[in-house]
mmCIF file of C-alpha atoms in Angstrom:
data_model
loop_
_atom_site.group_PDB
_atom_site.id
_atom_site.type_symbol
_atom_site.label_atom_id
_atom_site.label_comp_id
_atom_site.label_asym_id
_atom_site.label_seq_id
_atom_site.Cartn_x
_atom_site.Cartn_y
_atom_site.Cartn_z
ATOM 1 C CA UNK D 1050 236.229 -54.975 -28.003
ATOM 2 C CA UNK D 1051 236.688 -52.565 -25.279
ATOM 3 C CA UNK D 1052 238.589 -49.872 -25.629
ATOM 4 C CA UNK D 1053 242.042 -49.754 -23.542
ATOM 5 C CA UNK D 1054 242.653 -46.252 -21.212
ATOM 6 C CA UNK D 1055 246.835 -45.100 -21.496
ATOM 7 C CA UNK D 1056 247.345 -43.207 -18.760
ATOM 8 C CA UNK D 1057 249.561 -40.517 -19.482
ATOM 9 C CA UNK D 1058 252.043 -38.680 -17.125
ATOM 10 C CA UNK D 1059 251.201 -34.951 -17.464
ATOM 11 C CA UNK D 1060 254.521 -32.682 -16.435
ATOM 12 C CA UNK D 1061 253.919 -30.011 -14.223
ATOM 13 C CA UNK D 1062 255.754 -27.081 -14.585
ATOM 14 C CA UNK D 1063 258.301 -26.639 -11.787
ATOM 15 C CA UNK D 1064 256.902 -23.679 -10.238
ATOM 16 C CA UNK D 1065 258.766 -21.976 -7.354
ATOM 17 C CA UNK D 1066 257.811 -21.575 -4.037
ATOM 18 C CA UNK D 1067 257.911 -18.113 -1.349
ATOM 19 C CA UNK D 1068 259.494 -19.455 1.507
ATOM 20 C CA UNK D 1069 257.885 -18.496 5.441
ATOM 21 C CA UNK D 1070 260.966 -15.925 5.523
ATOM 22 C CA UNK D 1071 260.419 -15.093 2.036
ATOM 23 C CA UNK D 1072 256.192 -14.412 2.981
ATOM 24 C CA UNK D 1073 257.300 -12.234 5.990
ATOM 25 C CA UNK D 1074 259.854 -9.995 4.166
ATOM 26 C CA UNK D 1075 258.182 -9.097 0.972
ATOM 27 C CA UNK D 1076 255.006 -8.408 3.360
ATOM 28 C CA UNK D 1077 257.086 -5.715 5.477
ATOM 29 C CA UNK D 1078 258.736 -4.771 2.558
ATOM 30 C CA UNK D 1079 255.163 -3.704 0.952
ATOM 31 C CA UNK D 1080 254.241 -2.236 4.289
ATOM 32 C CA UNK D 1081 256.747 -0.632 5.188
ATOM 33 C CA UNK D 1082 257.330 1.334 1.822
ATOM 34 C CA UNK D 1083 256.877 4.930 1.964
ATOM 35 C CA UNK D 1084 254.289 5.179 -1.108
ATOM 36 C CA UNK D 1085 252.566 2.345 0.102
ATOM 37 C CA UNK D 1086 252.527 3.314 3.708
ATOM 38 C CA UNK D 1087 251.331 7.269 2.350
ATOM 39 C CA UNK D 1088 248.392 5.601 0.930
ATOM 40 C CA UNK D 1089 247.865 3.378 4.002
ATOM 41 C CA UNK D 1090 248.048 5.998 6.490
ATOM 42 C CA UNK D 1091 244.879 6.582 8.684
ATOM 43 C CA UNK D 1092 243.019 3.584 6.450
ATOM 44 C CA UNK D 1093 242.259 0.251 8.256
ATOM 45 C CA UNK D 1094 243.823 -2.592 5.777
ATOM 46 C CA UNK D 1095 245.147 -6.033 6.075
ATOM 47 C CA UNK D 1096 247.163 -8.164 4.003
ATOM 48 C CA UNK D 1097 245.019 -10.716 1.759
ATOM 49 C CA UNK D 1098 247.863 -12.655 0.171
ATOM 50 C CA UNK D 1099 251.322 -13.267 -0.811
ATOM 51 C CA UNK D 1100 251.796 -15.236 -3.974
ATOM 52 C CA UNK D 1101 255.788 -15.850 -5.640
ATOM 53 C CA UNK D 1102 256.143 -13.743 -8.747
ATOM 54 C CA UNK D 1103 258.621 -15.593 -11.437
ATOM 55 C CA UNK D 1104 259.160 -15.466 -14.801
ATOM 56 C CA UNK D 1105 257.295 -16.781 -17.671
ATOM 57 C CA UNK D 1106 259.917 -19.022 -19.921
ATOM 58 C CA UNK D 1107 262.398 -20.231 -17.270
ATOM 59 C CA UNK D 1108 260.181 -19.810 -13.810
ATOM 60 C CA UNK D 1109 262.682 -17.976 -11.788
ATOM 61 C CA UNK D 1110 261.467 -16.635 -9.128
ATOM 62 C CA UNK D 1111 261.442 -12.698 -8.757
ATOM 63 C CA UNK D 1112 259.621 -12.318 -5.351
ATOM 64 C CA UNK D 1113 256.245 -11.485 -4.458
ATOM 65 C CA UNK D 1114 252.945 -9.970 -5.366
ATOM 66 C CA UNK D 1115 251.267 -8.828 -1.889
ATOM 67 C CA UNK D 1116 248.024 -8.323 -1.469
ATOM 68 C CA UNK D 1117 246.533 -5.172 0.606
ATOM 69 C CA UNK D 1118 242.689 -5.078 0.937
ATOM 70 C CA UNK D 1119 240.781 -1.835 2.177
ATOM 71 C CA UNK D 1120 238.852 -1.748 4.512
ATOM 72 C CA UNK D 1121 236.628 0.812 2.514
ATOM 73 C CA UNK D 1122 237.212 1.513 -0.850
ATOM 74 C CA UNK D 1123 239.717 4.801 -1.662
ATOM 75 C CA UNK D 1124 239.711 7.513 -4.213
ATOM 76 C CA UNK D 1125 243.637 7.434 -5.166
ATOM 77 C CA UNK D 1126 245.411 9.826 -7.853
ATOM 78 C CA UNK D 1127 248.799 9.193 -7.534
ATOM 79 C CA UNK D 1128 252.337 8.871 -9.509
ATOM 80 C CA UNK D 1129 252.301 4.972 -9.095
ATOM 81 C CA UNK D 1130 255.621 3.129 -9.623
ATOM 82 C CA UNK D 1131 254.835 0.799 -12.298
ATOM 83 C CA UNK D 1132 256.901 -1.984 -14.326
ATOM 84 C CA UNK D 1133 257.299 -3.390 -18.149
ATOM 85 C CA UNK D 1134 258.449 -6.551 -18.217
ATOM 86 C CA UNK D 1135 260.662 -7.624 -20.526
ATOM 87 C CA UNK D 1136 259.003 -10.418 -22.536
ATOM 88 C CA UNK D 1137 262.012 -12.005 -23.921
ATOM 89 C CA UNK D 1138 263.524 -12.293 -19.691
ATOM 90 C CA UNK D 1139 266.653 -11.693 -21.245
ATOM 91 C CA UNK D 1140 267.387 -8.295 -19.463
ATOM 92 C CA UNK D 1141 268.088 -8.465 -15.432
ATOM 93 C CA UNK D 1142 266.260 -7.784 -14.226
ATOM 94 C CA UNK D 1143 263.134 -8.216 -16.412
ATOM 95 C CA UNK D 1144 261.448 -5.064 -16.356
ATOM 96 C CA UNK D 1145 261.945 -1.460 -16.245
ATOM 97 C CA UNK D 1146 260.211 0.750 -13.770
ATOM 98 C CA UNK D 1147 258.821 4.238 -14.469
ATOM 99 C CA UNK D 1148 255.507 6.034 -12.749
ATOM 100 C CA UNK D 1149 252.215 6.837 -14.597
ATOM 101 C CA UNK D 1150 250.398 9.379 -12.921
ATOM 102 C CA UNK D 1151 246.539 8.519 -12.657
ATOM 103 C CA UNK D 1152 242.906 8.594 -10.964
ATOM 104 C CA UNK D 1153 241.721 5.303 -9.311
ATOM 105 C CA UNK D 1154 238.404 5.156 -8.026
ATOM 106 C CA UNK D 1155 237.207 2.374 -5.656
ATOM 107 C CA UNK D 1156 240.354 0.994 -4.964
ATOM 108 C CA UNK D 1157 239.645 -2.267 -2.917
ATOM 109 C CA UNK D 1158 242.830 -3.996 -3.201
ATOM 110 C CA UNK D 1159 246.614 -2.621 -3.508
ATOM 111 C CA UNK D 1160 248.589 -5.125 -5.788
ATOM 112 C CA UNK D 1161 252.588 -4.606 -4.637
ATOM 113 C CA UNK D 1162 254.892 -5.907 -6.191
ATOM 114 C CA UNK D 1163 257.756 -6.971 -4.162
ATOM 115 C CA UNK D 1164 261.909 -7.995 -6.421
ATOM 116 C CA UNK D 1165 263.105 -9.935 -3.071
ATOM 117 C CA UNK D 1166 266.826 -9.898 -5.178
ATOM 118 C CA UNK D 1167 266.930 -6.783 -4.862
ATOM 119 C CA UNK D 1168 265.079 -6.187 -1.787
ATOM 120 C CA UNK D 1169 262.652 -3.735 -2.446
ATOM 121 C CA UNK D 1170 259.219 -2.626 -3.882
ATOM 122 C CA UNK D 1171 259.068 -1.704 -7.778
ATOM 123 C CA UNK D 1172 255.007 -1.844 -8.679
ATOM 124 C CA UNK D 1173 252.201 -0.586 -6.920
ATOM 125 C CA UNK D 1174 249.026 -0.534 -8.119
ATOM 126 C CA UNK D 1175 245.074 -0.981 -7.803
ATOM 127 C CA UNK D 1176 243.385 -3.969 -7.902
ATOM 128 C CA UNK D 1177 241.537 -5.331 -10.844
ATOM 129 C CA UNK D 1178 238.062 -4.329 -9.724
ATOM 130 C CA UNK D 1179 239.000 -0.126 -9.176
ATOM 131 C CA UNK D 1180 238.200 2.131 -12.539
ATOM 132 C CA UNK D 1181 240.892 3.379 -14.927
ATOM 133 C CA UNK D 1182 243.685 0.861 -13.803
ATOM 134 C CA UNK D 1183 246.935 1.500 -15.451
ATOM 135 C CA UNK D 1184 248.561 -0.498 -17.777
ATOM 136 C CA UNK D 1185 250.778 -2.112 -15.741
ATOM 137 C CA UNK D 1186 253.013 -5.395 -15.067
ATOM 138 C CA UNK D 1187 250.474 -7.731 -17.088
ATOM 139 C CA UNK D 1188 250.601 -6.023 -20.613
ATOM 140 C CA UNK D 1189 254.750 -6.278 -21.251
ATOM 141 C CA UNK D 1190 256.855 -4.249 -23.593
ATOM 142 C CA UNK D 1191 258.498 -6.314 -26.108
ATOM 143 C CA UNK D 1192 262.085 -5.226 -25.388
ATOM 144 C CA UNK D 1193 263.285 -7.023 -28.329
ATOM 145 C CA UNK D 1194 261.127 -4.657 -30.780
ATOM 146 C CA UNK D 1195 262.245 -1.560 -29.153
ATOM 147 C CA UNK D 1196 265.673 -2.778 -30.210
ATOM 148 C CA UNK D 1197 266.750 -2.835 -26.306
#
């Protein structure tokens, strides 16, 4: 007897999309921002990527992470806007910003992060492969347990 194959229909999470509009704004919104263009000043760069940012539980989309790589790699200490997201995504939106003050060394990549609701950049910060990142967008404050 041979076995019989069920094929099975996987669903795929409905992720959103950036639009081509979308792509160009968030990138001249990262640009264009004062701390980012301070630290981009007299530096050659160019824009690697643009990705949508969303949320976790319902996939709504936020805006953009863009993608700056150095030329040459920077020595940056710095008061870098930062976010915590709100895990539950029941605040709006779902994070808080604040700064954290800190040394990055070999800073290849800038990772901005770009709320296209609200039209502006809230998170800047190093890319994975510089020393003593932050912790940053990707380790979330439970806003729920801080009674928030």
């Amino acid at each position: 007897m041979t076995p019989r194959v069920i094929e099975q229909e996987t669903q795929k999470p409905n992720i959103p999309e950036l639009t081509e509009d979308e792509r160009s704004e968030a990138t001249a919104l990262a640009i264009n921002n004062p701390f980012v263009a301070q630290i981009l000043a007299d530096r050659e760069c160019s824009v690697s990527s643009v990705g949508v940012w969303h949320t976790s539980r319902e996939l709504q989309k936020i805006g953009a992470v863009v993608i700056i790589s150095l030329a040459q790699p920077a020595t940056l200490e710095l008061d870098w806007p930062t976010i915590d997201f709100d895990r539950t995504e029941l605040t709006t939106p779902p994070y808080q910003q604040r700064t954290e003050h800190y040394l990055a060394t070999g800073v290849q990549r800038l990772v901005v992060m770009v709320d296209l609701r609200r039209g502006e950049v809230v998170s800047v910060g190093p890319g994975p492969e510089a020393g003593t990142p932050p912790r940053s967008f990707t380790d979330p404050i439970d806003f729920d347990a801080l009674g928030r």
